[in-house]
Amino acid sequence: MKAVSMGVKGRAALAILFILLLLGTLWLHGKLDNPWEACPKLHNQKDKAVFHRNVSDQEDSDWLELCPGQTFQVSLLLSHLQAAPLGTGDVLLQPYLTSWDELIKFLLALGPLVGAVTTEIETKTNIIRQLAKEEEEWMRSQGGSGMGGDGGGGGVGGGGGKSDINAHAQPSSSVGAYDSVLSMISAELSRGLVDYHTQTDSGCRTLLRLHRALLWLQLFLRKLGEGPDPITGHMRSPSDLCREAYQHTLAQHHQWWVRRMAELAFLGMPDRTFFYRLICVQNQDEASVILHKVVYAIDVVYNRTQRALEEHAMLDLP
């Protein structure tokens, strides 16, 4: 009887903790006055799921269709990611940020606990967008280009030029200051906006935080696309996979209490069938094909950004 009683108390404590975390999440979203508005109605897939069938690694991404009835669209995520690479080593910021918009919807779909991290991510994307907007407005008032040349781009909303920029070259004068990763790094360094010792809201520091989070999601999606565990022969739960991906990536940059809160949030993650519905597939084989394409697209963007930050000694900006 004593063991049963302790078990009930433990479950009660866990339930109370869950409620506190939920309230904290609602507070982050500013929805305590009407709390259920904070739980986004992202999808209603019971009757509206559209399944992608007979897909293979050799097919282009064109076969991906929009999934009616839900906000997150894996087809749009893949499209944005594939539009981000520029030249042989640069990354356009507009499709990079719109990729994050779609990843935020993905995280929100996983429930309020996991979705709480999107508040900070969205803040970071908005910082870069605001910097680009201010740059565009200033350049318009000067009648010039973002990097001091003629006919320059207009930030992340303007779609920069298609010059051949690589990780070892300086951005072309036809690219706006906030059109691409390399143009932003070059502009902020030349203007003295990057501080290697003090925390600032520079675009480079902000990009580094998004860059770290992207590695977490890439590793999670990679693990989610894998088959059964080679030792047990069973499919591992998304909760375990996400926690493991977090421990190898973002956890290395977080304080102890943040790590504990994150791991508690992962306990509430839905099962695999939910993810099948989320990306509109019927089974693990179909999910693996789609996730493989997404992970590869993220890999291209991540590696280019990693190379640019590393070559400018920006991987440890405070």
CSV table of C-alpha atoms in Angstrom, one decimal:
chain,number,residue,atom,x,y,z
A,1,MET,CA,0.0,0.0,0.0
A,2,LYS,CA,2.9,2.3,0.8
A,3,ALA,CA,4.4,1.8,-2.6
A,4,VAL,CA,1.1,2.5,-4.3
A,5,SER,CA,0.7,5.7,-2.3
A,6,MET,CA,4.1,6.9,-3.3
A,7,GLY,CA,3.4,6.2,-6.9
A,8,VAL,CA,0.2,8.2,-6.8
A,9,LYS,CA,2.0,11.1,-5.2
A,10,GLY,CA,4.7,10.9,-7.8
A,11,ARG,CA,2.1,11.1,-10.6
A,12,ALA,CA,0.4,14.0,-8.9
A,13,ALA,CA,3.6,15.9,-8.6
A,14,LEU,CA,4.3,15.3,-12.3
A,15,ALA,CA,0.8,16.5,-13.2
A,16,ILE,CA,1.4,19.7,-11.1
A,17,LEU,CA,4.7,20.2,-12.8
A,18,PHE,CA,3.1,19.8,-16.2
A,19,ILE,CA,0.4,22.4,-15.3
A,20,LEU,CA,3.1,24.9,-14.1
A,21,LEU,CA,5.1,24.4,-17.3
A,22,LEU,CA,1.9,24.9,-19.4
A,23,LEU,CA,1.1,28.1,-17.6
A,24,GLY,CA,4.7,29.3,-18.1
A,25,THR,CA,4.3,28.6,-21.8
A,26,LEU,CA,1.0,30.5,-22.0
A,27,TRP,CA,2.7,33.4,-20.2
A,28,LEU,CA,5.5,33.4,-22.8
A,29,HIS,CA,2.8,33.6,-25.5
A,30,GLY,CA,0.9,36.4,-23.6
A,31,LYS,CA,-2.3,34.3,-23.5
A,32,LEU,CA,-3.1,33.9,-19.8
A,33,ASP,CA,-6.2,36.0,-20.2
A,34,ASN,CA,-7.6,33.4,-22.6
A,35,PRO,CA,-5.3,30.4,-22.3
A,36,TRP,CA,-6.7,28.1,-24.9
A,37,GLU,CA,-6.0,30.7,-27.6
A,38,ALA,CA,-2.3,29.9,-27.1
A,39,CYS,CA,-2.8,26.3,-28.4
A,40,PRO,CA,-2.7,26.8,-32.1
A,41,LYS,CA,-5.2,24.9,-34.2
A,42,LEU,CA,-2.5,23.7,-36.6
A,43,HIS,CA,-4.3,20.9,-38.3
A,44,ASN,CA,-7.3,18.7,-38.4
A,45,GLN,CA,-5.9,15.6,-40.1
A,46,LYS,CA,-8.4,12.9,-39.1
A,47,ASP,CA,-10.4,13.3,-42.2
A,48,LYS,CA,-8.2,15.5,-44.4
A,49,ALA,CA,-4.8,13.8,-44.4
A,50,VAL,CA,-3.3,13.6,-47.9
A,51,PHE,CA,-0.7,10.8,-48.2
A,52,HIS,CA,2.3,10.9,-50.5
A,53,ARG,CA,2.7,7.5,-52.1
A,54,ASN,CA,5.3,5.6,-54.1
A,55,VAL,CA,8.1,8.1,-53.6
A,56,SER,CA,11.8,7.5,-54.0
A,57,ASP,CA,15.1,9.2,-53.4
A,58,GLN,CA,15.6,9.8,-57.1
A,59,GLU,CA,12.5,11.9,-57.5
A,60,ASP,CA,12.7,15.7,-57.4
A,61,SER,CA,10.9,17.6,-54.6
A,62,ASP,CA,8.1,18.5,-57.0
A,63,TRP,CA,6.1,15.5,-56.0
A,64,LEU,CA,5.5,17.0,-52.5
A,65,GLU,CA,2.1,18.4,-52.3
A,66,LEU,CA,0.5,20.8,-49.7
A,67,CYS,CA,-1.3,19.0,-46.9
A,68,PRO,CA,-4.7,20.5,-46.5
A,69,GLY,CA,-6.0,21.2,-43.0
A,70,GLN,CA,-2.6,22.0,-41.3
A,71,THR,CA,-0.3,24.9,-41.0
A,72,PHE,CA,3.1,23.2,-41.2
A,73,GLN,CA,3.9,22.2,-44.7
A,74,VAL,CA,7.0,20.0,-45.3
A,75,SER,CA,6.9,20.8,-49.0
A,76,LEU,CA,7.3,24.5,-48.3
A,77,LEU,CA,10.1,23.8,-45.8
A,78,LEU,CA,12.0,21.9,-48.4
A,79,SER,CA,11.3,24.5,-51.1
A,80,HIS,CA,12.7,27.3,-48.9
A,81,LEU,CA,15.7,25.3,-47.9
A,82,GLN,CA,16.6,24.5,-51.5
A,83,ALA,CA,16.2,28.2,-52.4
A,84,ALA,CA,18.7,29.3,-49.8
A,85,PRO,CA,22.1,28.3,-51.2
A,86,LEU,CA,23.8,31.0,-53.3
A,87,GLY,CA,26.7,30.5,-55.6
A,88,THR,CA,29.2,27.9,-54.3
A,89,GLY,CA,29.3,28.8,-50.6
A,90,ASP,CA,26.8,31.5,-49.5
A,91,VAL,CA,23.3,31.4,-48.1
A,92,LEU,CA,20.5,33.8,-48.9
A,93,LEU,CA,18.9,35.1,-45.8
A,94,GLN,CA,15.4,35.5,-47.0
A,95,PRO,CA,14.7,31.8,-47.8
A,96,TYR,CA,16.8,30.9,-44.7
A,97,LEU,CA,14.5,32.9,-42.5
A,98,THR,CA,11.3,31.6,-44.2
A,99,SER,CA,12.7,28.1,-43.6
A,100,TRP,CA,12.7,29.0,-40.0
A,101,ASP,CA,9.1,30.2,-40.2
A,102,GLU,CA,8.1,26.7,-41.3
A,103,LEU,CA,10.3,25.0,-38.7
A,104,ILE,CA,8.6,27.2,-36.0
A,105,LYS,CA,5.2,25.8,-37.3
A,106,PHE,CA,6.7,22.3,-37.0
A,107,LEU,CA,7.7,22.9,-33.4
A,108,LEU,CA,4.3,24.5,-32.5
A,109,ALA,CA,2.6,21.4,-33.9
A,110,LEU,CA,4.3,19.2,-31.3
A,111,GLY,CA,2.4,20.8,-28.4
A,112,PRO,CA,2.7,23.8,-26.1
A,113,LEU,CA,5.7,22.5,-24.1
A,114,VAL,CA,8.0,21.8,-27.1
A,115,GLY,CA,6.5,24.8,-28.9
A,116,ALA,CA,7.6,27.1,-26.1
A,117,VAL,CA,11.1,27.2,-27.6
A,118,THR,CA,9.7,28.9,-30.7
A,119,THR,CA,9.3,32.2,-28.8
A,120,GLU,CA,13.1,32.7,-28.6
A,121,ILE,CA,13.6,31.4,-32.2
A,122,GLU,CA,11.1,33.8,-33.6
A,123,THR,CA,12.7,36.7,-31.6
A,124,LYS,CA,16.0,35.9,-33.4
A,125,THR,CA,14.5,35.8,-36.9
A,126,ASN,CA,12.8,39.1,-36.2
A,127,ILE,CA,16.1,40.7,-35.1
A,128,ILE,CA,17.6,39.9,-38.5
A,129,ARG,CA,14.5,41.0,-40.4
A,130,GLN,CA,14.4,44.3,-38.5
A,131,LEU,CA,18.1,44.9,-39.3
A,132,ALA,CA,17.4,44.2,-42.9
A,133,LYS,CA,14.4,46.5,-42.9
A,134,GLU,CA,16.4,49.4,-41.3
A,135,GLU,CA,19.2,48.8,-43.8
A,136,GLU,CA,16.8,48.9,-46.7
A,137,GLU,CA,15.1,52.1,-45.5
A,138,TRP,CA,18.5,53.8,-45.0
A,139,MET,CA,19.8,52.8,-48.4
A,140,ARG,CA,16.5,53.9,-50.0
A,141,SER,CA,17.0,57.3,-48.4
A,142,GLN,CA,20.5,57.5,-49.7
A,143,GLY,CA,19.6,56.2,-53.1
A,144,GLY,CA,22.4,53.6,-53.0
A,145,SER,CA,23.0,49.9,-52.7
A,146,GLY,CA,23.4,47.8,-49.5
A,147,MET,CA,27.2,47.3,-49.9
A,148,GLY,CA,28.0,50.6,-51.4
A,149,GLY,CA,27.7,49.6,-55.1
A,150,ASP,CA,25.1,50.4,-57.7
A,151,GLY,CA,21.9,48.5,-58.0
A,152,GLY,CA,22.3,46.6,-54.8
A,153,GLY,CA,19.8,44.3,-53.1
A,154,GLY,CA,17.3,45.3,-50.4
A,155,GLY,CA,17.9,43.0,-47.5
A,156,VAL,CA,16.2,39.7,-46.7
A,157,GLY,CA,13.0,40.9,-48.4
A,158,GLY,CA,14.6,42.0,-51.6
A,159,GLY,CA,16.2,38.8,-52.9
A,160,GLY,CA,19.9,39.5,-53.5
A,161,GLY,CA,21.8,39.2,-56.7
A,162,LYS,CA,22.9,35.8,-58.2
A,163,SER,CA,26.7,36.5,-58.1
A,164,ASP,CA,29.0,33.6,-57.6
A,165,ILE,CA,29.9,34.1,-53.9
A,166,ASN,CA,31.8,31.4,-52.0
A,167,ALA,CA,33.1,31.1,-48.4
A,168,HIS,CA,36.5,32.3,-49.4
A,169,ALA,CA,35.4,35.5,-51.3
A,170,GLN,CA,34.1,38.9,-50.4
A,171,PRO,CA,30.4,39.6,-51.3
A,172,SER,CA,29.8,41.4,-54.5
A,173,SER,CA,28.8,45.0,-54.5
A,174,SER,CA,25.5,44.0,-56.1
A,175,VAL,CA,24.5,42.1,-52.9
A,176,GLY,CA,22.7,44.0,-50.2
A,177,ALA,CA,24.2,44.0,-46.7
A,178,TYR,CA,21.5,41.7,-45.3
A,179,ASP,CA,20.8,39.7,-48.5
A,180,SER,CA,23.1,36.8,-47.6
A,181,VAL,CA,25.2,35.3,-44.8
A,182,LEU,CA,28.5,36.5,-46.2
A,183,SER,CA,27.2,40.0,-47.1
A,184,MET,CA,25.9,40.4,-43.6
A,185,ILE,CA,29.2,39.2,-42.0
A,186,SER,CA,31.2,41.6,-44.3
A,187,ALA,CA,29.0,44.6,-43.6
A,188,GLU,CA,28.8,44.2,-39.9
A,189,LEU,CA,32.5,43.6,-39.6
A,190,SER,CA,33.3,46.7,-41.6
A,191,ARG,CA,30.9,48.8,-39.5
A,192,GLY,CA,32.3,47.5,-36.2
A,193,LEU,CA,28.9,45.9,-35.2
A,194,VAL,CA,30.4,42.6,-34.2
A,195,ASP,CA,31.8,42.4,-30.7
A,196,TYR,CA,33.9,39.3,-29.9
A,197,HIS,CA,33.8,39.9,-26.1
A,198,THR,CA,30.4,41.6,-25.3
A,199,GLN,CA,26.9,40.4,-26.1
A,200,THR,CA,25.2,42.5,-28.8
A,201,ASP,CA,22.2,42.2,-31.0
A,202,SER,CA,24.2,42.0,-34.2
A,203,GLY,CA,22.9,39.9,-37.1
A,204,CYS,CA,26.0,37.7,-36.9
A,205,ARG,CA,25.5,36.8,-33.2
A,206,THR,CA,21.8,36.3,-33.8
A,207,LEU,CA,22.5,34.0,-36.8
A,208,LEU,CA,24.9,31.9,-34.6
A,209,ARG,CA,22.0,31.2,-32.2
A,210,LEU,CA,19.7,30.1,-35.1
A,211,HIS,CA,22.6,28.1,-36.5
A,212,ARG,CA,23.0,26.1,-33.3
A,213,ALA,CA,19.2,25.4,-33.1
A,214,LEU,CA,19.2,24.3,-36.8
A,215,LEU,CA,21.8,21.6,-36.0
A,216,TRP,CA,19.5,20.3,-33.2
A,217,LEU,CA,16.5,20.0,-35.5
A,218,GLN,CA,18.6,18.5,-38.3
A,219,LEU,CA,19.9,15.8,-36.0
A,220,PHE,CA,16.4,15.1,-34.6
A,221,LEU,CA,14.9,14.8,-38.1
A,222,ARG,CA,17.8,12.6,-39.2
A,223,LYS,CA,17.2,10.2,-36.3
A,224,LEU,CA,13.4,10.3,-36.9
A,225,GLY,CA,14.1,9.1,-40.5
A,226,GLU,CA,16.1,6.2,-39.4
A,227,GLY,CA,14.8,2.6,-39.1
A,228,PRO,CA,14.6,0.3,-36.0
A,229,ASP,CA,17.3,0.3,-33.4
A,230,PRO,CA,20.0,-2.2,-34.5
A,231,ILE,CA,20.2,-3.7,-31.0
A,232,THR,CA,16.6,-3.9,-29.9
A,233,GLY,CA,15.0,-4.1,-33.3
A,234,HIS,CA,12.3,-1.6,-32.2
A,235,MET,CA,11.6,1.9,-33.3
A,236,ARG,CA,12.8,4.5,-30.8
A,237,SER,CA,10.3,7.0,-29.6
A,238,PRO,CA,10.5,10.6,-30.9
A,239,SER,CA,10.8,11.8,-27.4
A,240,ASP,CA,14.0,9.8,-26.9
A,241,LEU,CA,15.4,10.9,-30.2
A,242,CYS,CA,14.7,14.6,-29.7
A,243,ARG,CA,16.3,14.5,-26.2
A,244,GLU,CA,19.3,12.7,-27.6
A,245,ALA,CA,19.7,15.2,-30.4
A,246,TYR,CA,19.4,18.1,-27.9
A,247,GLN,CA,22.0,16.6,-25.6
A,248,HIS,CA,24.5,16.5,-28.5
A,249,THR,CA,23.8,20.0,-29.7
A,250,LEU,CA,21.9,22.8,-27.9
A,251,ALA,CA,22.4,21.4,-24.4
A,252,GLN,CA,26.1,22.2,-24.7
A,253,HIS,CA,25.2,25.9,-24.8
A,254,HIS,CA,22.5,25.9,-22.1
A,255,GLN,CA,22.5,26.3,-18.4
A,256,TRP,CA,21.6,23.4,-16.1
A,257,TRP,CA,18.0,24.6,-15.4
A,258,VAL,CA,17.3,25.2,-19.1
A,259,ARG,CA,18.5,21.6,-19.9
A,260,ARG,CA,16.2,20.2,-17.3
A,261,MET,CA,13.2,22.2,-18.5
A,262,ALA,CA,13.9,21.1,-22.1
A,263,GLU,CA,14.1,17.4,-21.2
A,264,LEU,CA,10.8,17.6,-19.3
A,265,ALA,CA,9.2,19.3,-22.4
A,266,PHE,CA,10.4,16.4,-24.6
A,267,LEU,CA,8.5,13.9,-22.4
A,268,GLY,CA,5.3,15.4,-23.8
A,269,MET,CA,6.3,14.8,-27.4
A,270,PRO,CA,3.7,12.9,-29.6
A,271,ASP,CA,4.4,9.4,-31.0
A,272,ARG,CA,5.5,8.5,-34.5
A,273,THR,CA,2.1,8.2,-36.0
A,274,PHE,CA,1.6,11.9,-35.3
A,275,PHE,CA,4.7,12.7,-37.3
A,276,TYR,CA,3.4,10.6,-40.1
A,277,ARG,CA,0.3,12.7,-40.3
A,278,LEU,CA,2.3,15.9,-39.9
A,279,ILE,CA,4.3,15.2,-43.1
A,280,CYS,CA,1.4,13.3,-44.8
A,281,VAL,CA,2.8,9.8,-45.0
A,282,GLN,CA,1.5,6.4,-44.0
A,283,ASN,CA,4.5,4.6,-42.7
A,284,GLN,CA,8.2,4.8,-41.7
A,285,ASP,CA,9.5,4.0,-45.2
A,286,GLU,CA,7.7,7.0,-46.7
A,287,ALA,CA,8.7,9.2,-43.8
A,288,SER,CA,12.3,8.2,-44.3
A,289,VAL,CA,12.3,9.4,-47.9
A,290,ILE,CA,10.9,12.8,-47.1
A,291,LEU,CA,13.0,13.3,-44.0
A,292,HIS,CA,16.1,12.3,-45.9
A,293,LYS,CA,15.5,15.1,-48.5
A,294,VAL,CA,14.8,17.7,-45.7
A,295,VAL,CA,17.9,16.6,-43.7
A,296,TYR,CA,20.1,16.9,-46.9
A,297,ALA,CA,18.7,20.3,-47.7
A,298,ILE,CA,19.4,21.5,-44.1
A,299,ASP,CA,22.9,20.0,-44.3
A,300,VAL,CA,23.8,22.1,-47.3
A,301,VAL,CA,22.6,25.3,-45.6
A,302,TYR,CA,24.1,24.4,-42.3
A,303,ASN,CA,27.6,23.6,-43.7
A,304,ARG,CA,27.8,26.8,-45.7
A,305,THR,CA,26.8,28.8,-42.6
A,306,GLN,CA,29.2,26.9,-40.4
A,307,ARG,CA,32.1,27.5,-42.8
A,308,ALA,CA,31.3,31.3,-43.0
A,309,LEU,CA,31.1,31.7,-39.2
A,310,GLU,CA,34.2,29.6,-38.6
A,311,GLU,CA,36.3,31.5,-41.1
A,312,HIS,CA,35.4,34.7,-39.4
A,313,ALA,CA,36.0,33.3,-35.9
A,314,MET,CA,32.3,33.7,-35.0
A,315,LEU,CA,31.4,30.3,-33.6
A,316,ASP,CA,31.8,31.5,-30.0
A,317,LEU,CA,30.3,35.0,-30.1
A,318,PRO,CA,29.0,35.9,-26.6
